[in-house]
Amino acid sequence: MQACMYLRILAAPLFVLLFTIGSFAMPSKNHGILKGRVVDAETAAPLPGATISIVNTPLGAVSNAEGRFEIIDLPVGSYTVQTSYVGYQTLRKTDIIIRPERISEVLIALPLSVLRTEDVVADAGYFNGSNVQSVSSIAFSSEEIRRSPGSAGDVSRIIAGLPSLAKINDQQNSLIVRGGSPIENAFYVDNIEIPNINHFPSQGSSGGPIGMLHVDFVREVEFSAGGFGASYGDRLSSVMKIDLREGNRENMDTQLDFNLAGIGLMSEGPLFGSGGSWMASFRRSYLDFLVGAIAGDDDAPIPEYSDWQTKLNFELDEDNSISFIDIGGIDNLSFAAESAREHSINIYSDINMLVNTAGLNWRRLWGPTAYSQTSISHTITDYNTDFFETASETQLLDNNSVEQEWKLRKVTFLRLAPQHELEFGFDAKIVESDYEVLYAEYTDPFGTTTPEVNVRRDIASLKAGAFLSYSLRPLDALELTPGLRFDYFDYTGNTHVSPRFAWSFALNDLSSIYGSWGLYYQNLPTVLVSQREEFKQLADPRSTHSILGFRHLLNEDTRLTLEGYYKTYDNFPLDPAQPQLFIIDEVSYRHGLYLIHESLVDNGEARSAGVELTIQKKLARDFYGLVSGAYFRSEYRDFDGKWRDRIFDNRYLFAIEGGYKPGDTWEFSLRWIYAGGAPTTPFDMEATRELNRGVLDESRVNEERLPDYHSLNLRVDKRFNFESSNLILFLSIWNVYGRENLAAYEWNEVDREIEEISQWGTLPVLGLEFEF
């Protein structure tokens, strides 16, 4: 929070300075170039002869034999591109930004027309047509991610306004999806699974405080909150699919970034002539420099982190392309007992982490009706973390562990006929985890002393899965997709078969109903299973998804979606020594850690149910926005058989997000979120004072609630176009009216009193992107 104060002090004058510099620069009236490719949305086959037009202009083009097109001499600005092709749905893509003397690339994936006839051109407007694979899904373009208020360019934070995500803590971007937990989410970047895309990742979880991905690499993000297809396994709640764009194949471009995530440099250009491209970026945080320079406080608990990202892409021929990605980060947070006492922090630490994923993806077109993607990758996460108790200066945890995965994944799509399609493939992982962890003696949440345990365990095992989905359309308006998935984990010996089924029925040209049902399994985090040899006998948690939805196009750029869902969970681990707690949620309330457990059983159950409403408006003209609301319940059955609210049970959510673009150079946007207070457990004050530890009242676990959450984020963007460069300045203000939202109540062991742990206060975030 001290660093936030320094940001507030510097943000206003620095923004004025940069804005003044930009204002004195002479705007350019130069033009740019739009290049792109039109492909089949399902087979990725090129569509020659597609008609591409720039909405509200006479400009356009026709795609060539490879599906490629080029429109030159476009005045700089923001455009909507409309694409039509016989037998396919006409699609409009918004937020196509043309920059001076630059090439802008766009990939246009057209869905087949529902009527499936060769002489019909249907109209999908600004949204893809009905598709059973898009149950509980929503997609965002790179520009929608970049400009989102309150996201700081973090792909996980941009979806914070969706009704399927619980609201817990501003200082974490953990995805809590439909009553799930942060361990239940999968991320795929260009067909390569990345376990965690964040700095300071919580071990065994998918969350963290801030994302690593550079948003200017991203072409599109698709998020599925449930009912996802058989091609994805080993996750119980959600899948985020992130597609990266290609670099510039003709010219070298460079971009300088400054924002909350840090200071960064990005560059891109052609590779092997014009047959390929490369992109690379590096970014480092700056708060440690800022605090040290202004306050002279080198011991303040300020995180340091850096990240890098690379993508190479090369076309071997018109049917084969290979891409390589490398995404990684280094994280450090160190401060001493004196600093922790000064800032009244219960725990001080020495954290050093390395995370990295690198891999190849081969994309092969097998003619106009089939394609495959094959990826091989390696992920490593190196944890070197020490945690100490401030009051006694005793060590709580010494974690020196390395988790690695070697992964192979193949997905093949085949259109047998216009009404029959297959998707099949497999994935395999070699898991290598080396754990050297000292769990010191500590007091559990109910005041019981847990003895010291040294874990020394190496895990080398195989995970394997195979899947098949078959989509058929017995009627023009009806699409059915049964699927089946098989999974095996060598370390535990667990084998699973997961049937899944999705359907969609078009009521008319504007409305459709859809639904899905499926079984989902997930292996427990190896950092938890590794604690004791007998834990490998625990069953894998299982979830059942049941979803029913309705979609309606209010007009060509506005869509209403209403969904209801019911999820059940079983086989979750419970600790008989802590019978009232749901252990899988421990990573969210115990300093981001799974602490030691002497015994676990696998008879834990949970359930969640809810109704969600979303109205999304694309940027057809001056306005865009998203309004959403949800009512839901999320509960678990404890060891004693009592049903309790889970710690993420907000019950009701409401969000408004949108923006106004009066022209090509100004943009104003906002996000307002309101959520019910999350459950909390009061302290047993007698035991708490006696032990000077936060001892929970075991008779009232999760029976009280934090105050309701609400916060308004505003953002202003100004774009400057120069002779051969462009500059974006933005000022985003988080929590504009200074709402004091509480994350938790904590017993402060230094001051020996109950302390309110607040989320972000009013925080100005200044940023710039300068491309030259």
mmCIF file of N, CA, C and O in Angstrom, residues 146-219:
data_model
loop_
_atom_site.group_PDB
_atom_site.id
_atom_site.type_symbol
_atom_site.label_atom_id
_atom_site.label_comp_id
_atom_site.label_asym_id
_atom_site.label_seq_id
_atom_site.Cartn_x
_atom_site.Cartn_y
_atom_site.Cartn_z
ATOM 1 N N ARG A 146 -6.684 -4.533 -24.106
ATOM 2 C CA ARG A 146 -5.752 -3.436 -23.854
ATOM 3 C C ARG A 146 -6.422 -2.263 -23.144
ATOM 4 O O ARG A 146 -5.861 -1.665 -22.231
ATOM 5 N N ARG A 147 -7.643 -1.931 -23.554
ATOM 6 C CA ARG A 147 -8.274 -0.714 -23.074
ATOM 7 C C ARG A 147 -9.163 -0.936 -21.846
ATOM 8 O O ARG A 147 -9.752 0.011 -21.331
ATOM 9 N N SER A 148 -9.266 -2.143 -21.354
ATOM 10 C CA SER A 148 -10.198 -2.445 -20.275
ATOM 11 C C SER A 148 -9.805 -1.731 -18.985
ATOM 12 O O SER A 148 -8.692 -1.892 -18.491
ATOM 13 N N PRO A 149 -10.693 -0.926 -18.400
ATOM 14 C CA PRO A 149 -10.363 -0.240 -17.144
ATOM 15 C C PRO A 149 -10.244 -1.226 -15.994
ATOM 16 O O PRO A 149 -11.021 -2.176 -15.888
ATOM 17 N N GLY A 150 -9.239 -1.031 -15.159
ATOM 18 C CA GLY A 150 -9.060 -1.899 -14.003
ATOM 19 C C GLY A 150 -8.406 -3.223 -14.300
ATOM 20 O O GLY A 150 -8.312 -4.077 -13.415
ATOM 21 N N SER A 151 -7.900 -3.413 -15.524
ATOM 22 C CA SER A 151 -7.283 -4.701 -15.855
ATOM 23 C C SER A 151 -5.769 -4.638 -15.875
ATOM 24 O O SER A 151 -5.102 -5.675 -15.778
ATOM 25 N N ALA A 152 -5.185 -3.451 -16.045
ATOM 26 C CA ALA A 152 -3.731 -3.272 -16.117
ATOM 27 C C ALA A 152 -3.116 -4.180 -17.174
ATOM 28 O O ALA A 152 -1.995 -4.679 -17.011
ATOM 29 N N GLY A 153 -3.858 -4.404 -18.275
ATOM 30 C CA GLY A 153 -3.338 -5.254 -19.329
ATOM 31 C C GLY A 153 -3.231 -6.710 -18.959
ATOM 32 O O GLY A 153 -2.495 -7.470 -19.593
ATOM 33 N N ASP A 154 -3.973 -7.145 -17.952
ATOM 34 C CA ASP A 154 -3.920 -8.521 -17.459
ATOM 35 C C ASP A 154 -5.095 -9.292 -18.051
ATOM 36 O O ASP A 154 -6.253 -8.935 -17.824
ATOM 37 N N VAL A 155 -4.808 -10.352 -18.790
ATOM 38 C CA VAL A 155 -5.881 -11.088 -19.464
ATOM 39 C C VAL A 155 -6.835 -11.741 -18.469
ATOM 40 O O VAL A 155 -8.000 -12.004 -18.799
ATOM 41 N N SER A 156 -6.367 -12.024 -17.254
ATOM 42 C CA SER A 156 -7.256 -12.608 -16.246
ATOM 43 C C SER A 156 -8.183 -11.551 -15.638
ATOM 44 O O SER A 156 -9.331 -11.840 -15.300
ATOM 45 N N ARG A 157 -7.686 -10.320 -15.493
ATOM 46 C CA ARG A 157 -8.502 -9.279 -14.879
ATOM 47 C C ARG A 157 -9.565 -8.715 -15.817
ATOM 48 O O ARG A 157 -10.563 -8.150 -15.351
ATOM 49 N N ILE A 158 -9.369 -8.848 -17.131
ATOM 50 C CA ILE A 158 -10.364 -8.275 -18.040
ATOM 51 C C ILE A 158 -11.715 -8.958 -17.889
ATOM 52 O O ILE A 158 -12.761 -8.355 -18.119
ATOM 53 N N ILE A 159 -11.733 -10.209 -17.462
ATOM 54 C CA ILE A 159 -13.005 -10.921 -17.348
ATOM 55 C C ILE A 159 -13.613 -10.792 -15.959
ATOM 56 O O ILE A 159 -14.579 -11.481 -15.636
ATOM 57 N N ALA A 160 -13.057 -9.890 -15.134
ATOM 58 C CA ALA A 160 -13.560 -9.736 -13.765
ATOM 59 C C ALA A 160 -15.020 -9.328 -13.723
ATOM 60 O O ALA A 160 -15.704 -9.567 -12.728
ATOM 61 N N GLY A 161 -15.519 -8.691 -14.778
ATOM 62 C CA GLY A 161 -16.905 -8.255 -14.804
ATOM 63 C C GLY A 161 -17.893 -9.303 -15.271
ATOM 64 O O GLY A 161 -19.093 -9.032 -15.331
ATOM 65 N N LEU A 162 -17.417 -10.504 -15.598
ATOM 66 C CA LEU A 162 -18.332 -11.549 -16.052
ATOM 67 C C LEU A 162 -19.113 -12.124 -14.875
ATOM 68 O O LEU A 162 -18.598 -12.243 -13.762
ATOM 69 N N PRO A 163 -20.362 -12.528 -15.099
ATOM 70 C CA PRO A 163 -21.192 -13.002 -13.982
ATOM 71 C C PRO A 163 -20.784 -14.363 -13.446
ATOM 72 O O PRO A 163 -21.251 -14.770 -12.386
ATOM 73 N N SER A 164 -19.921 -15.077 -14.150
ATOM 74 C CA SER A 164 -19.505 -16.406 -13.704
ATOM 75 C C SER A 164 -18.329 -16.372 -12.731
ATOM 76 O O SER A 164 -17.930 -17.417 -12.225
ATOM 77 N N LEU A 165 -17.777 -15.176 -12.455
ATOM 78 C CA LEU A 165 -16.612 -15.059 -11.591
ATOM 79 C C LEU A 165 -16.961 -14.381 -10.272
ATOM 80 O O LEU A 165 -17.492 -13.264 -10.259
ATOM 81 N N ALA A 166 -16.637 -15.061 -9.165
ATOM 82 C CA ALA A 166 -16.837 -14.470 -7.850
ATOM 83 C C ALA A 166 -15.831 -13.349 -7.631
ATOM 84 O O ALA A 166 -14.750 -13.328 -8.226
ATOM 85 N N LYS A 167 -16.183 -12.408 -6.779
ATOM 86 C CA LYS A 167 -15.317 -11.269 -6.476
ATOM 87 C C LYS A 167 -14.772 -11.430 -5.068
ATOM 88 O O LYS A 167 -15.530 -11.427 -4.096
ATOM 89 N N ILE A 168 -13.422 -11.571 -4.963
ATOM 90 C CA ILE A 168 -12.821 -11.840 -3.663
ATOM 91 C C ILE A 168 -11.829 -10.764 -3.248
ATOM 92 O O ILE A 168 -11.966 -10.134 -2.221
ATOM 93 N N ASN A 169 -10.798 -10.501 -4.071
ATOM 94 C CA ASN A 169 -9.720 -9.615 -3.647
ATOM 95 C C ASN A 169 -9.105 -8.936 -4.866
ATOM 96 O O ASN A 169 -8.624 -9.622 -5.778
ATOM 97 N N ASP A 170 -9.057 -7.604 -4.863
ATOM 98 C CA ASP A 170 -8.460 -6.857 -5.968
ATOM 99 C C ASP A 170 -6.992 -7.206 -6.177
ATOM 100 O O ASP A 170 -6.463 -7.062 -7.275
ATOM 101 N N GLN A 171 -6.305 -7.612 -5.104
ATOM 102 C CA GLN A 171 -4.865 -7.792 -5.171
ATOM 103 C C GLN A 171 -4.460 -9.154 -5.732
ATOM 104 O O GLN A 171 -3.270 -9.468 -5.809
ATOM 105 N N GLN A 172 -5.433 -9.958 -6.104
ATOM 106 C CA GLN A 172 -5.185 -11.232 -6.763
ATOM 107 C C GLN A 172 -6.054 -11.321 -8.010
ATOM 108 O O GLN A 172 -7.168 -10.795 -8.025
ATOM 109 N N ASN A 173 -5.546 -11.989 -9.051
ATOM 110 C CA ASN A 173 -6.361 -12.167 -10.256
ATOM 111 C C ASN A 173 -6.888 -13.596 -10.367
ATOM 112 O O ASN A 173 -7.257 -14.042 -11.448
ATOM 113 N N SER A 174 -6.916 -14.309 -9.243
ATOM 114 C CA SER A 174 -7.392 -15.696 -9.233
ATOM 115 C C SER A 174 -8.813 -15.783 -9.785
ATOM 116 O O SER A 174 -9.677 -14.962 -9.443
ATOM 117 N N LEU A 175 -9.045 -16.776 -10.619
ATOM 118 C CA LEU A 175 -10.361 -16.991 -11.213
ATOM 119 C C LEU A 175 -11.160 -17.950 -10.339
ATOM 120 O O LEU A 175 -10.781 -19.113 -10.169
ATOM 121 N N ILE A 176 -12.248 -17.448 -9.790
ATOM 122 C CA ILE A 176 -13.161 -18.262 -8.975
ATOM 123 C C ILE A 176 -14.419 -18.439 -9.807
ATOM 124 O O ILE A 176 -15.283 -17.561 -9.854
ATOM 125 N N VAL A 177 -14.529 -19.567 -10.485
ATOM 126 C CA VAL A 177 -15.533 -19.735 -11.538
ATOM 127 C C VAL A 177 -16.663 -20.639 -11.066
ATOM 128 O O VAL A 177 -16.449 -21.808 -10.753
ATOM 129 N N ARG A 178 -17.834 -20.080 -10.957
ATOM 130 C CA ARG A 178 -19.059 -20.826 -10.667
ATOM 131 C C ARG A 178 -18.895 -21.779 -9.486
ATOM 132 O O ARG A 178 -19.180 -22.976 -9.593
ATOM 133 N N GLY A 179 -18.438 -21.218 -8.380
ATOM 134 C CA GLY A 179 -18.330 -22.006 -7.164
ATOM 135 C C GLY A 179 -17.089 -22.863 -7.083
ATOM 136 O O GLY A 179 -16.966 -23.690 -6.172
ATOM 137 N N GLY A 180 -16.151 -22.672 -7.996
ATOM 138 C CA GLY A 180 -14.919 -23.454 -7.970
ATOM 139 C C GLY A 180 -13.866 -22.809 -7.091
ATOM 140 O O GLY A 180 -14.152 -22.009 -6.205
ATOM 141 N N SER A 181 -12.606 -23.151 -7.367
ATOM 142 C CA SER A 181 -11.473 -22.595 -6.627
ATOM 143 C C SER A 181 -10.375 -22.255 -7.621
ATOM 144 O O SER A 181 -10.440 -22.647 -8.796
ATOM 145 N N PRO A 182 -9.324 -21.545 -7.189
ATOM 146 C CA PRO A 182 -8.268 -21.143 -8.132
ATOM 147 C C PRO A 182 -7.481 -22.297 -8.741
ATOM 148 O O PRO A 182 -6.757 -22.079 -9.709
ATOM 149 N N ILE A 183 -7.591 -23.503 -8.200
ATOM 150 C CA ILE A 183 -6.826 -24.612 -8.784
ATOM 151 C C ILE A 183 -7.512 -25.198 -10.010
ATOM 152 O O ILE A 183 -6.920 -26.027 -10.712
ATOM 153 N N GLU A 184 -8.750 -24.781 -10.315
ATOM 154 C CA GLU A 184 -9.594 -25.521 -11.257
ATOM 155 C C GLU A 184 -9.598 -24.957 -12.672
ATOM 156 O O GLU A 184 -10.446 -25.331 -13.480
ATOM 157 N N ASN A 185 -8.647 -24.079 -13.013
ATOM 158 C CA ASN A 185 -8.686 -23.388 -14.296
ATOM 159 C C ASN A 185 -7.490 -23.755 -15.156
ATOM 160 O O ASN A 185 -6.372 -23.898 -14.660
ATOM 161 N N ALA A 186 -7.722 -23.887 -16.463
ATOM 162 C CA ALA A 186 -6.662 -24.229 -17.417
ATOM 163 C C ALA A 186 -6.423 -23.059 -18.360
ATOM 164 O O ALA A 186 -7.351 -22.318 -18.711
ATOM 165 N N PHE A 187 -5.156 -22.903 -18.774
ATOM 166 C CA PHE A 187 -4.763 -21.880 -19.738
ATOM 167 C C PHE A 187 -4.029 -22.551 -20.894
ATOM 168 O O PHE A 187 -3.086 -23.312 -20.670
ATOM 169 N N TYR A 188 -4.459 -22.245 -22.123
ATOM 170 C CA TYR A 188 -3.810 -22.767 -23.318
ATOM 171 C C TYR A 188 -3.409 -21.589 -24.196
ATOM 172 O O TYR A 188 -4.239 -20.766 -24.567
ATOM 173 N N VAL A 189 -2.120 -21.514 -24.508
ATOM 174 C CA VAL A 189 -1.593 -20.465 -25.363
ATOM 175 C C VAL A 189 -1.082 -21.118 -26.642
ATOM 176 O O VAL A 189 -0.133 -21.912 -26.604
ATOM 177 N N ASP A 190 -1.726 -20.833 -27.757
ATOM 178 C CA ASP A 190 -1.357 -21.450 -29.043
ATOM 179 C C ASP A 190 -1.242 -22.966 -28.933
ATOM 180 O O ASP A 190 -0.246 -23.582 -29.340
ATOM 181 N N ASN A 191 -2.265 -23.587 -28.345
ATOM 182 C CA ASN A 191 -2.359 -25.044 -28.220
ATOM 183 C C ASN A 191 -1.354 -25.624 -27.223
ATOM 184 O O ASN A 191 -1.155 -26.826 -27.174
ATOM 185 N N ILE A 192 -0.716 -24.786 -26.424
ATOM 186 C CA ILE A 192 0.244 -25.237 -25.413
ATOM 187 C C ILE A 192 -0.308 -24.882 -24.041
ATOM 188 O O ILE A 192 -0.598 -23.718 -23.770
ATOM 189 N N GLU A 193 -0.431 -25.876 -23.182
ATOM 190 C CA GLU A 193 -0.947 -25.621 -21.839
ATOM 191 C C GLU A 193 0.134 -24.975 -20.974
ATOM 192 O O GLU A 193 1.272 -25.434 -20.922
ATOM 193 N N ILE A 194 -0.259 -23.896 -20.298
ATOM 194 C CA ILE A 194 0.620 -23.220 -19.348
ATOM 195 C C ILE A 194 -0.087 -23.253 -17.995
ATOM 196 O O ILE A 194 -1.173 -22.682 -17.851
ATOM 197 N N PRO A 195 0.485 -23.915 -16.987
ATOM 198 C CA PRO A 195 -0.231 -24.098 -15.716
ATOM 199 C C PRO A 195 -0.613 -22.790 -15.036
ATOM 200 O O PRO A 195 -1.666 -22.697 -14.415
ATOM 201 N N ASN A 196 0.252 -21.773 -15.122
ATOM 202 C CA ASN A 196 -0.021 -20.508 -14.459
ATOM 203 C C ASN A 196 0.605 -19.388 -15.281
ATOM 204 O O ASN A 196 1.794 -19.450 -15.602
ATOM 205 N N ILE A 197 -0.173 -18.372 -15.627
ATOM 206 C CA ILE A 197 0.314 -17.298 -16.494
ATOM 207 C C ILE A 197 0.597 -16.030 -15.694
ATOM 208 O O ILE A 197 0.600 -14.930 -16.246
ATOM 209 N N ASN A 198 0.902 -16.188 -14.383
ATOM 210 C CA ASN A 198 1.038 -15.039 -13.504
ATOM 211 C C ASN A 198 2.406 -14.968 -12.840
ATOM 212 O O ASN A 198 3.083 -15.979 -12.667
ATOM 213 N N HIS A 199 2.776 -13.752 -12.441
ATOM 214 C CA HIS A 199 3.911 -13.571 -11.548
ATOM 215 C C HIS A 199 3.534 -14.037 -10.141
ATOM 216 O O HIS A 199 2.369 -14.018 -9.756
ATOM 217 N N PHE A 200 4.536 -14.448 -9.362
ATOM 218 C CA PHE A 200 4.337 -14.951 -8.005
ATOM 219 C C PHE A 200 3.195 -15.973 -7.962
ATOM 220 O O PHE A 200 2.227 -15.818 -7.214
ATOM 221 N N PRO A 201 3.282 -17.014 -8.784
ATOM 222 C CA PRO A 201 2.179 -17.981 -8.843
ATOM 223 C C PRO A 201 2.019 -18.733 -7.524
ATOM 224 O O PRO A 201 2.994 -19.100 -6.875
ATOM 225 N N SER A 202 0.772 -18.941 -7.119
ATOM 226 C CA SER A 202 0.485 -19.754 -5.939
ATOM 227 C C SER A 202 0.696 -21.213 -6.301
ATOM 228 O O SER A 202 0.079 -21.720 -7.243
ATOM 229 N N GLN A 203 1.557 -21.907 -5.567
ATOM 230 C CA GLN A 203 1.904 -23.283 -5.904
ATOM 231 C C GLN A 203 0.677 -24.184 -5.788
ATOM 232 O O GLN A 203 -0.047 -24.167 -4.793
ATOM 233 N N GLY A 204 0.433 -24.961 -6.834
ATOM 234 C CA GLY A 204 -0.738 -25.822 -6.867
ATOM 235 C C GLY A 204 -1.989 -25.130 -7.345
ATOM 236 O O GLY A 204 -3.054 -25.738 -7.413
ATOM 237 N N SER A 205 -1.876 -23.850 -7.718
ATOM 238 C CA SER A 205 -3.033 -23.060 -8.113
ATOM 239 C C SER A 205 -2.750 -22.368 -9.437
ATOM 240 O O SER A 205 -1.646 -22.459 -9.980
ATOM 241 N N SER A 206 -3.758 -21.662 -9.962
ATOM 242 C CA SER A 206 -3.585 -20.959 -11.235
ATOM 243 C C SER A 206 -3.584 -19.450 -11.061
ATOM 244 O O SER A 206 -3.576 -18.716 -12.040
ATOM 245 N N GLY A 207 -3.611 -18.967 -9.811
ATOM 246 C CA GLY A 207 -3.735 -17.540 -9.564
ATOM 247 C C GLY A 207 -2.418 -16.860 -9.252
ATOM 248 O O GLY A 207 -1.366 -17.489 -9.123
ATOM 249 N N GLY A 208 -2.490 -15.544 -9.101
ATOM 250 C CA GLY A 208 -1.338 -14.721 -8.773
ATOM 251 C C GLY A 208 -1.767 -13.274 -8.712
ATOM 252 O O GLY A 208 -2.931 -12.937 -8.962
ATOM 253 N N PRO A 209 -0.854 -12.350 -8.407
ATOM 254 C CA PRO A 209 -1.233 -10.943 -8.306
ATOM 255 C C PRO A 209 -1.311 -10.214 -9.633
ATOM 256 O O PRO A 209 -2.101 -9.283 -9.791
ATOM 257 N N ILE A 210 -0.480 -10.598 -10.626
ATOM 258 C CA ILE A 210 -0.465 -9.879 -11.900
ATOM 259 C C ILE A 210 0.017 -10.807 -13.008
ATOM 260 O O ILE A 210 0.870 -11.675 -12.791
ATOM 261 N N GLY A 211 -0.539 -10.638 -14.192
ATOM 262 C CA GLY A 211 -0.236 -11.540 -15.291
ATOM 263 C C GLY A 211 1.123 -11.289 -15.931
ATOM 264 O O GLY A 211 1.677 -10.191 -15.854
ATOM 265 N N MET A 212 1.639 -12.341 -16.597
ATOM 266 C CA MET A 212 2.924 -12.246 -17.281
ATOM 267 C C MET A 212 2.776 -11.926 -18.757
ATOM 268 O O MET A 212 3.707 -11.404 -19.371
ATOM 269 N N LEU A 213 1.637 -12.247 -19.360
ATOM 270 C CA LEU A 213 1.511 -12.148 -20.810
ATOM 271 C C LEU A 213 1.469 -10.702 -21.272
ATOM 272 O O LEU A 213 0.782 -9.860 -20.688
ATOM 273 N N HIS A 214 2.184 -10.409 -22.338
ATOM 274 C CA HIS A 214 2.163 -9.083 -22.967
ATOM 275 C C HIS A 214 0.935 -9.027 -23.869
ATOM 276 O O HIS A 214 0.820 -9.785 -24.829
ATOM 277 N N VAL A 215 0.004 -8.105 -23.573
ATOM 278 C CA VAL A 215 -1.269 -8.099 -24.286
ATOM 279 C C VAL A 215 -1.114 -7.784 -25.763
ATOM 280 O O VAL A 215 -1.979 -8.150 -26.567
ATOM 281 N N ASP A 216 -0.037 -7.103 -26.164
ATOM 282 C CA ASP A 216 0.134 -6.795 -27.579
ATOM 283 C C ASP A 216 0.554 -8.011 -28.392
ATOM 284 O O ASP A 216 0.601 -7.945 -29.614
ATOM 285 N N PHE A 217 0.861 -9.123 -27.731
ATOM 286 C CA PHE A 217 1.063 -10.392 -28.421
ATOM 287 C C PHE A 217 -0.266 -11.078 -28.742
ATOM 288 O O PHE A 217 -0.334 -11.935 -29.612
ATOM 289 N N VAL A 218 -1.303 -10.717 -27.994
ATOM 290 C CA VAL A 218 -2.552 -11.479 -28.015
ATOM 291 C C VAL A 218 -3.425 -11.058 -29.195
ATOM 292 O O VAL A 218 -3.621 -9.868 -29.454
ATOM 293 N N ARG A 219 -3.944 -12.049 -29.902
ATOM 294 C CA ARG A 219 -4.925 -11.797 -30.958
ATOM 295 C C ARG A 219 -6.342 -11.912 -30.418
ATOM 296 O O ARG A 219 -7.203 -11.087 -30.707
#
